[in-house]
Tab-separated table of C-alpha atoms and ligand atoms in Angstrom:
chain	number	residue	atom	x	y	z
T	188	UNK	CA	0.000	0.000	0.000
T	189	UNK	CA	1.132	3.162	-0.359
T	190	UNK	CA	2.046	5.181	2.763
T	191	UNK	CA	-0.247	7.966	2.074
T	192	UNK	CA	-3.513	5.645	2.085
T	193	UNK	CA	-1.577	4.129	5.259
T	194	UNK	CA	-1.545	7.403	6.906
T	195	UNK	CA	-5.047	8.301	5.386
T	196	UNK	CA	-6.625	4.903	7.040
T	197	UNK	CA	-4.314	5.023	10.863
T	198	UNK	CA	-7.036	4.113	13.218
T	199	UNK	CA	-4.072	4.112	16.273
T	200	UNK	CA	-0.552	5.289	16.506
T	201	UNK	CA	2.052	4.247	13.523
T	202	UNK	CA	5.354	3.240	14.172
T	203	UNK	CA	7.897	3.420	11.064
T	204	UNK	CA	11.507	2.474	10.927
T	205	UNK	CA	14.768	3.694	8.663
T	206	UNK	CA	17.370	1.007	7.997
T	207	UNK	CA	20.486	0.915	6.616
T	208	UNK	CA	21.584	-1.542	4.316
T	209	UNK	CA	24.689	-3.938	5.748
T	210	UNK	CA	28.360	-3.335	5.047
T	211	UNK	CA	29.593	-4.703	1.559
T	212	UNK	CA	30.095	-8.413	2.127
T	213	UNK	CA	28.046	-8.497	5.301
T	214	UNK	CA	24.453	-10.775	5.193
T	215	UNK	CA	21.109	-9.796	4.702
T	216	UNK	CA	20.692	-11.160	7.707
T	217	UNK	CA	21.583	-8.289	9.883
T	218	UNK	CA	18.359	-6.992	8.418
T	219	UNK	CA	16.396	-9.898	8.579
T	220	UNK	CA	17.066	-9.965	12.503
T	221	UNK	CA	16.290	-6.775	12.629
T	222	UNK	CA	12.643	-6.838	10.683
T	223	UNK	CA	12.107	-10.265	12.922
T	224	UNK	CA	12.759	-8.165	16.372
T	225	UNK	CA	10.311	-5.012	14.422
T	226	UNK	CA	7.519	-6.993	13.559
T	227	UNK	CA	5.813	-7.153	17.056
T	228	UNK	CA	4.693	-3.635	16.567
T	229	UNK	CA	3.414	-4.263	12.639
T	230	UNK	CA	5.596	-1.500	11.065
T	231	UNK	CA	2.868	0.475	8.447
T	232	UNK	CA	6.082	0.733	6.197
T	233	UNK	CA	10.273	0.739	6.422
T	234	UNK	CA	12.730	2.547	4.539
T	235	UNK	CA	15.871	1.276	3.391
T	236	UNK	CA	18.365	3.897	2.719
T	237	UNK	CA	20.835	4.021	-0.387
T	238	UNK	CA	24.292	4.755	-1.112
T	239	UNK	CA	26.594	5.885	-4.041
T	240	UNK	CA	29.506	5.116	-4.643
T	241	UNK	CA	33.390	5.846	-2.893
T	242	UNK	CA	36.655	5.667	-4.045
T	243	UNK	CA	38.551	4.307	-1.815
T	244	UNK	CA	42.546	3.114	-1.889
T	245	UNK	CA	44.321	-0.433	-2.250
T	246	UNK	CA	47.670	-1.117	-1.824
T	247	UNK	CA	48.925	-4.200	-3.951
T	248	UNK	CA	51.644	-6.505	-3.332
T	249	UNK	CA	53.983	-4.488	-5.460
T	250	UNK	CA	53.649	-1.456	-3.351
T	251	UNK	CA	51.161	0.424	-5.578
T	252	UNK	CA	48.497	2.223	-4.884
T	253	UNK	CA	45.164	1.567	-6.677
T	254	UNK	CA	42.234	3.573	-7.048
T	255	UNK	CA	39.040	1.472	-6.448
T	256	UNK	CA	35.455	2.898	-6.947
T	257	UNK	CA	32.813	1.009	-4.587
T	258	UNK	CA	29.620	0.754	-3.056
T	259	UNK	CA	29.558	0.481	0.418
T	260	UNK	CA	26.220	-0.275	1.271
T	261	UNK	CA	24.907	-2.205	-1.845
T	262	UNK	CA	21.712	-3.831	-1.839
T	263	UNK	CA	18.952	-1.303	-1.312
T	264	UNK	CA	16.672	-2.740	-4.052
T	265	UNK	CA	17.275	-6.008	-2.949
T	266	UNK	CA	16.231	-5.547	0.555
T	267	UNK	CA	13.454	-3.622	-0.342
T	268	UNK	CA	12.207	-6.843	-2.242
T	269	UNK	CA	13.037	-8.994	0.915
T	270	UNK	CA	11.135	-6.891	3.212
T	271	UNK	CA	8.229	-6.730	0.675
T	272	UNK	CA	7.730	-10.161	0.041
T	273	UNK	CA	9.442	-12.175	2.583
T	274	UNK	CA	8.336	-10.409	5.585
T	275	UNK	CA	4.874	-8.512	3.595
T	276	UNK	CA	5.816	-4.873	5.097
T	277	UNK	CA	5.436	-1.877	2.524
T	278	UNK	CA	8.524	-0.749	1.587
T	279	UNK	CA	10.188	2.615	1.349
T	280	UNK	CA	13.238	2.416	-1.062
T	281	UNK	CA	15.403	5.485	-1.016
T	282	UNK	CA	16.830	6.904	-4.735
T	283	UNK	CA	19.294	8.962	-4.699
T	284	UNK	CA	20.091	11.878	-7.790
T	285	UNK	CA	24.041	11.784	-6.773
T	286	UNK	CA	26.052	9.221	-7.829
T	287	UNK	CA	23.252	7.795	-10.350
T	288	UNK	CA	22.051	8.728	-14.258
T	289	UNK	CA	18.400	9.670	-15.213
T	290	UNK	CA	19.043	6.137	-16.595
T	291	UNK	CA	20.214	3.912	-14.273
T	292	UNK	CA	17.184	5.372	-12.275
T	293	UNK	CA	15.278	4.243	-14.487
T	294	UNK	CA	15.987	0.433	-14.349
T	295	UNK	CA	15.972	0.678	-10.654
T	296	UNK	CA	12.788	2.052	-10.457
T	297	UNK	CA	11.579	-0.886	-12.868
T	298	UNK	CA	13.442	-3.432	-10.487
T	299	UNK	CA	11.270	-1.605	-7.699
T	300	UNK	CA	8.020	-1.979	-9.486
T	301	UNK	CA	8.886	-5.810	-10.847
T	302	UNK	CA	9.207	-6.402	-6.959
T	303	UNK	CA	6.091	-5.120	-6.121
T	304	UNK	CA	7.639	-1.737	-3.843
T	305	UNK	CA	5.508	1.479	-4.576
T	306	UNK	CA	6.798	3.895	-2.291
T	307	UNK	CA	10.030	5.642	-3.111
T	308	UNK	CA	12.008	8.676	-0.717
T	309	UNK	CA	13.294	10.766	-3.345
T	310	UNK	CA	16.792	11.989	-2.361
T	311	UNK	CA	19.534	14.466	-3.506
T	312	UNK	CA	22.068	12.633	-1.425
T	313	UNK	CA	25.003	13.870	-0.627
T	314	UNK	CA	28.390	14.442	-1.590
T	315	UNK	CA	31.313	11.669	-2.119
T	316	UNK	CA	34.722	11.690	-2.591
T	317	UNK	CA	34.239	10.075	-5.911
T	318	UNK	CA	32.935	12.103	-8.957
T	319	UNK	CA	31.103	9.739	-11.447
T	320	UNK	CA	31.942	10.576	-15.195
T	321	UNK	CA	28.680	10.729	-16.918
T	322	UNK	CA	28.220	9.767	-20.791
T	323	UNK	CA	27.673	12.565	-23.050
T	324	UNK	CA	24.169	10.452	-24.114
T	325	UNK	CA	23.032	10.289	-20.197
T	326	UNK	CA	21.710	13.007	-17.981
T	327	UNK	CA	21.099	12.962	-14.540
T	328	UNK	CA	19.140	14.963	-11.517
T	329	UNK	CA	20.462	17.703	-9.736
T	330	UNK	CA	17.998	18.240	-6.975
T	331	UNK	CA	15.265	16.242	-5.990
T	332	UNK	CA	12.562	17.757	-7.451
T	333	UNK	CA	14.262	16.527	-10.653
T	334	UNK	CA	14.552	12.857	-9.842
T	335	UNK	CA	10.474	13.273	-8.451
T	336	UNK	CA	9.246	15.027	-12.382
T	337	UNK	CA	11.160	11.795	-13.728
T	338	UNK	CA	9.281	9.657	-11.187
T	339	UNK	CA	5.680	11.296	-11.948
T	340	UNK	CA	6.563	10.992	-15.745
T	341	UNK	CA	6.475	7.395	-15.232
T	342	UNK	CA	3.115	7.632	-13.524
T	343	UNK	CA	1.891	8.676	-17.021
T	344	UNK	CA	4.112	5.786	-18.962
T	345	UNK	CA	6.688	8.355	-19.536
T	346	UNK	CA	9.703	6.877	-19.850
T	347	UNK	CA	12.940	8.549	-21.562
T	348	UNK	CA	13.185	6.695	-24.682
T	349	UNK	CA	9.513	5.968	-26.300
T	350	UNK	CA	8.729	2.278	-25.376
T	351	UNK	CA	6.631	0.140	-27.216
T	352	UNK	CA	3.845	-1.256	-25.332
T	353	UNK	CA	5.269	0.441	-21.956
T	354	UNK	CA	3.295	0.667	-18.528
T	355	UNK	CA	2.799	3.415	-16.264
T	356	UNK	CA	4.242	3.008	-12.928
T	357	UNK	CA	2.299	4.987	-10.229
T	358	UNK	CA	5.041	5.390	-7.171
T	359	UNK	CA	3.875	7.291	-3.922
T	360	UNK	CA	6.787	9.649	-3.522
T	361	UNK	CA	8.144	10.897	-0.072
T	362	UNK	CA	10.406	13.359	0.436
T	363	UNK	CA	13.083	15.044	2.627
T	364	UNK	CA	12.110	18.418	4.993
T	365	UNK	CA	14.307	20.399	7.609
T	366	UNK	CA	12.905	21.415	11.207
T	367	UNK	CA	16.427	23.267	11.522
T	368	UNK	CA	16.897	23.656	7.484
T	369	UNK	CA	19.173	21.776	4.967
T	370	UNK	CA	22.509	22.867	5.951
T	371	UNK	CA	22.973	24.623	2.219
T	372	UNK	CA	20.040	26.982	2.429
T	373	UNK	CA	20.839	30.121	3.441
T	374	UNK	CA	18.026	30.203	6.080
T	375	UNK	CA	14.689	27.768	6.962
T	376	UNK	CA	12.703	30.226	4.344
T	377	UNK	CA	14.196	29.621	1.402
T	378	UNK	CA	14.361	25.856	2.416
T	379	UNK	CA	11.174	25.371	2.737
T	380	UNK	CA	10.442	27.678	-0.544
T	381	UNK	CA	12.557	25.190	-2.508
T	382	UNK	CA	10.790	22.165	-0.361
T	383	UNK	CA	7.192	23.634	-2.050
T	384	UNK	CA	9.212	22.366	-5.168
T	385	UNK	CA	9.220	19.475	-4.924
T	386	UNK	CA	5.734	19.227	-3.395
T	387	UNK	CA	4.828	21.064	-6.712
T	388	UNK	CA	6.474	18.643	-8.339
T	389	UNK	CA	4.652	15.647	-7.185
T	390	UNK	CA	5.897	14.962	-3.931
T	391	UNK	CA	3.132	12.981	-1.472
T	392	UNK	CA	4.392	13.601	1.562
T	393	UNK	CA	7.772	14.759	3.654
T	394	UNK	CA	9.219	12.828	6.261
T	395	UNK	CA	11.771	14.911	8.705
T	396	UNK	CA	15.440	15.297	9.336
T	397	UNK	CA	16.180	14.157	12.964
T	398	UNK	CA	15.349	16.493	15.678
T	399	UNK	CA	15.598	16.685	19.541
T	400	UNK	CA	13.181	19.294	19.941
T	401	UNK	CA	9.876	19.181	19.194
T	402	UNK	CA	9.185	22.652	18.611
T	403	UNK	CA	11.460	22.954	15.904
T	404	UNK	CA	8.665	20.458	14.252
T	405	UNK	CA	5.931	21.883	15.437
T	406	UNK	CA	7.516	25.552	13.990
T	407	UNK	CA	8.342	23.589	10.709
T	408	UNK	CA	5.467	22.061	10.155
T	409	UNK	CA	3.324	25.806	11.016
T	410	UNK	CA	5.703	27.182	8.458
T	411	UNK	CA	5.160	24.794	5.902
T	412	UNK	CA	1.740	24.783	6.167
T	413	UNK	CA	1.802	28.884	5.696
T	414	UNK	CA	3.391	28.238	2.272
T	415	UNK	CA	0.848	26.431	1.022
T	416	UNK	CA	2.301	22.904	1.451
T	417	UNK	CA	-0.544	20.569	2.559
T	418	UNK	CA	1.055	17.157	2.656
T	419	UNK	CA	1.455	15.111	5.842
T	420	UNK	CA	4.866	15.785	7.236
T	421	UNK	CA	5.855	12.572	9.341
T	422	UNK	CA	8.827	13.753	12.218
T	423	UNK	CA	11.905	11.377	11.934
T	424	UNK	CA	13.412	10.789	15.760
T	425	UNK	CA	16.873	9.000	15.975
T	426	UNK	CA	17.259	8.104	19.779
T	427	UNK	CA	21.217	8.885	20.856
T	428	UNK	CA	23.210	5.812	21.542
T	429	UNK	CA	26.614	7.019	23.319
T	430	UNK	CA	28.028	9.882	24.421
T	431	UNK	CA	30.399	10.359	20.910
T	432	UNK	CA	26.995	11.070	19.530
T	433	UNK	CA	27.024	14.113	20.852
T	434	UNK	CA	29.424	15.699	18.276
T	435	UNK	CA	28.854	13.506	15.559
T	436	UNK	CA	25.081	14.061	14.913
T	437	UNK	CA	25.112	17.909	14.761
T	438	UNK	CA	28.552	17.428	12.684
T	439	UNK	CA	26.924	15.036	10.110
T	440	UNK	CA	23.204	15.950	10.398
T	441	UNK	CA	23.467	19.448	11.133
T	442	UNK	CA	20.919	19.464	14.166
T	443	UNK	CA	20.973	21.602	17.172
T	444	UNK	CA	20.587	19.236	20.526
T	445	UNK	CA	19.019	20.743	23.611
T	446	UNK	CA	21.361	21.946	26.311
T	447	UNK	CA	19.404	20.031	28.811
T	448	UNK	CA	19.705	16.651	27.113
T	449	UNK	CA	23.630	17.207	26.653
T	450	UNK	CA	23.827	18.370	30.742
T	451	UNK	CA	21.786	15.307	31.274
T	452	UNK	CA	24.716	13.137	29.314
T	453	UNK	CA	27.521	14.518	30.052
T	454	UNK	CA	27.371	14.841	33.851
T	455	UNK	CA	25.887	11.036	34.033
T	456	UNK	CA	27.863	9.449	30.793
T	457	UNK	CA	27.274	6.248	32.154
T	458	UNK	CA	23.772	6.305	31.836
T	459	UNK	CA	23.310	7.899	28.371
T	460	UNK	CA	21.635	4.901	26.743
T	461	UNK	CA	18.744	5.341	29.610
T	462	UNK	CA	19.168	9.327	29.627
T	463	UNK	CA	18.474	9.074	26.195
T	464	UNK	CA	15.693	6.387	26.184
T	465	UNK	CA	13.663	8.896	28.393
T	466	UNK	CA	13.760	11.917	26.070
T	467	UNK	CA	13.094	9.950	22.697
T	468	UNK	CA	10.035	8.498	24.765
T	469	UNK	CA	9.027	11.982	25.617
T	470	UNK	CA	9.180	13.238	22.446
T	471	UNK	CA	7.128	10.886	21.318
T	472	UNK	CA	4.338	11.442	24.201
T	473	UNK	CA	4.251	14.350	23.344
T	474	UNK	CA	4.145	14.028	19.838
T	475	UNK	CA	1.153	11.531	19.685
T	476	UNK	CA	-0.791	13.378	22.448
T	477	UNK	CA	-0.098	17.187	19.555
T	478	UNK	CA	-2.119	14.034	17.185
T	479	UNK	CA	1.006	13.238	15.354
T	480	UNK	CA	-0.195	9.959	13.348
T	481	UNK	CA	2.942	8.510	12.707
T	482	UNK	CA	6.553	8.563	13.966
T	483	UNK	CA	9.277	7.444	11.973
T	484	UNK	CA	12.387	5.798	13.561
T	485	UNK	CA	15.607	6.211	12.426
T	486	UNK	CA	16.780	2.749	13.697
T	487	UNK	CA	19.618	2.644	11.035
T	488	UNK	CA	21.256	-1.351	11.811
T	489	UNK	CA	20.040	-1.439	15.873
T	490	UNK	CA	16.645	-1.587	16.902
T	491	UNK	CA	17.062	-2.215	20.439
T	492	UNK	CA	16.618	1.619	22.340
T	493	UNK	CA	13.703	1.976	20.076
T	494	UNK	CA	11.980	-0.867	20.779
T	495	UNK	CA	11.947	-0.133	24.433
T	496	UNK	CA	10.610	3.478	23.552
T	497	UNK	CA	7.573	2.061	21.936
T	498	UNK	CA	7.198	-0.726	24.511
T	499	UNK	CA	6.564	2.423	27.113
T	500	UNK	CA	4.404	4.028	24.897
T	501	UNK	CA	2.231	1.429	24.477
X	876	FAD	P1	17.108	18.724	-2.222
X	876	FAD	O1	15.669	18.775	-1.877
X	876	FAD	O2	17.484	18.611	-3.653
X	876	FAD	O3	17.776	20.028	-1.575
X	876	FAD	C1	19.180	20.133	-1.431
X	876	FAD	C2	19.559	21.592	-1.152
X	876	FAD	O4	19.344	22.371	-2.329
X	876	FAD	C3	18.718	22.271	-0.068
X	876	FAD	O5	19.530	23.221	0.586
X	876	FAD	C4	17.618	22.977	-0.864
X	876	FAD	O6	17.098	24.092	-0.151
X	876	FAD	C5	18.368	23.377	-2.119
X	876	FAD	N1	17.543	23.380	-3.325
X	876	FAD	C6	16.595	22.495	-3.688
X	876	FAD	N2	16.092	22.791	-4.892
X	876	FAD	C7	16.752	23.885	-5.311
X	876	FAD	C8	16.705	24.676	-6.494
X	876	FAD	N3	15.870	24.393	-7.484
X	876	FAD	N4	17.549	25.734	-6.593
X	876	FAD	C9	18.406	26.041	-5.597
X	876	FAD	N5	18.498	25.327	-4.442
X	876	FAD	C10	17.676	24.268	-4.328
X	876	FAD	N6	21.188	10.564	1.960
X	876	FAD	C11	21.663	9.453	1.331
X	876	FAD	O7	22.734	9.510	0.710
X	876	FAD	N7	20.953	8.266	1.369
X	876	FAD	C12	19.764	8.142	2.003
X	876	FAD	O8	19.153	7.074	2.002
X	876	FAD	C13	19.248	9.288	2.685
X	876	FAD	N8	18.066	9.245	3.337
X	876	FAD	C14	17.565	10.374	3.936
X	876	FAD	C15	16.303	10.325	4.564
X	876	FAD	C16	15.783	11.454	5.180
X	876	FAD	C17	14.419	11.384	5.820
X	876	FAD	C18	16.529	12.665	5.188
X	876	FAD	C19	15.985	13.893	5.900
X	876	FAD	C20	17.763	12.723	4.565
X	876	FAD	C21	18.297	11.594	3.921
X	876	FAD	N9	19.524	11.629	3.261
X	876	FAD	C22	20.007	10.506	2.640
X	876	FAD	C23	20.344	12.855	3.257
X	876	FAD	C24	20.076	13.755	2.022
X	876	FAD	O9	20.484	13.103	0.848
X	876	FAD	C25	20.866	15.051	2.221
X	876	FAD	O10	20.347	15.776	3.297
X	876	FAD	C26	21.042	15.922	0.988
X	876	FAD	O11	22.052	16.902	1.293
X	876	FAD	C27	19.799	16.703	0.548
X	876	FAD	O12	18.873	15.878	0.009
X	876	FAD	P2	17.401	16.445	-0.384
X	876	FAD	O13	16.686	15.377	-1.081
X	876	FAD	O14	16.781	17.080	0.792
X	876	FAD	O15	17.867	17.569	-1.452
């Protein structure tokens, strides 16, 4: 189904989850542990992130250095299809405009569709250390409101060569929105100006950048609503799980966290999984009792702290 009729039909509090895909040459199943441990609370849907490609270095046995282009993370697609069919949970897959051509979008968005997946997070991504060389006869997306027109062009059978005998394929698209702005855009304005884009553009719904306090939410979402976007906006909550997390999450996510949660941590380190336990599970009181329908999880490969969260809540 696709997640807006899920959020259209929630009769009681949803529970969604973000995973990441395992380390190249790890098993599927790390995930399929993970799905196993998340089924108890009958996720509505689960997104699998994706990657592009990294260069990274060898050395070889004759002392010389070799570039080697890689994926990290492969396997998005086929995940998705696991989690689909094995395990019957709607599936989020994440497509990324960096790192891929309008084309090879394209054939993963068939792939998607062959495996029965029709929800799709359509992402910019970000920057790598490797810049893919594109074909002079291939194009590709800049932003995401790009990679969603080439998505709703194939809601109409619009692919980029004519096809004979081609079929639409109707996605429901989800995007990415910034309680505390993208950390590009000059200020939360113009972010959400260029987030109207690619609700413009075709874009069902928006599901949020982590944040540890709710009121940058409930600002974004009075905001977004004021220019004109009418989607549901679903608040993504990533629950800290040590006390290095404390400079790497505003260093790689570009979030602001509350001086009282960091007090909290630092002057009791010890006890920063259950210091942080308690403020996810009061954001997310208070989140449900504001009528949030549905919090989404960013559980990335350890499901544990959240589990417990919901456990209280319920
Ligand atoms: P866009 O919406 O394209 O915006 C990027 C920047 O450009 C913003 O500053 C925006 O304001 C600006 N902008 C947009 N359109 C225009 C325009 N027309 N002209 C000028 N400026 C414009 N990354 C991954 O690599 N893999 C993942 O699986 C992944 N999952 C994510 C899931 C969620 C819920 C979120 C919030 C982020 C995720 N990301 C992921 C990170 C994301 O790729 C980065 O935050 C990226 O920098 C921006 O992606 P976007 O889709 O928001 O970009």
């Amino acid at each position: 189904m696709k997640v807006v009729e899920i959020l259209k039909n929630a009769k009681k509090p949803l529970f969604s989850f973000e995973i990441i895909p395992p380390a190249r040459g790890k098993s599927c199943n790390i995930i399929t542990d993970i799905i196993e441990e998340l089924q108890q609370f009958n996720p509505p849907f689960i997104d699998v992130t994706s990657h592009c490609s990294e260069a990274y270095y060898e050395e070889l046995e004759n002392g010389i250095v070799k570039k080697r282009i890689r994926k990290k993370r492969p396997g998005t697609i086929g995940i998705c299809g696991v989690i689909q069919n094995r395990f019957n949970i709607d599936t989020v897959a994440h497509v990324l405009c960096r790192g891929f051509t309008k084309e090879e979008t394209e054939d993963a968005l068939i792939e998607l569709n062959f495996l029965g997946i029709k929800n799709i997070l359509a992402l910019r991504g970000d920057g790598s250390n490797h810049e893919k060389k594109v074909d002079k006869c291939k194009s590709v997306n800049t932003y995401a409101s790009e990679l969603i027109e080439q998505i709703v062009a194939l809601r109409e059978g619009k692919y980029i060569e004519k096809l004979e005998d081609s079929e639409p394929m109707d996605f429901c698209i989800g995007v990415a929105g910034y309680p505390e702005k993208h950390f590009e855009s000059p200020n939360l304005k113009t972010d959400i100006q260029n987030l109207k884009l690619k609700v413009d553009a075709g874009a069902d719904y928006i599901v949020t950048q982590m944040f540890f306090d709710n009121k940058h939410y409930y600002n974004f979402v009075d905001l977004c609503r004021e220019a004109g976007i009418n989607v549901p906006i679903i608040p993504g909550l990533k629950i800290i799980k040590n006390v290095k997390h404390l400079s790497f999450l505003p260093k790689y996510f570009h979030v602001d966290l509350p001086e009282e949660l960091v007090n909290q941590i630092e002057s009791d380190p010890k006890n920063v999984k259950k210091i942080a336990k308690n403020w996810g599970l009061m954001q997310v009181k208070d989140l449900l009792e504001k009528g949030v329908k549905c919090v989404h999880f960013y559980v990335m490969n350890d499901a544990k702290m959240v589990i417990d969260i919901i456990k209280s809540v319920k």
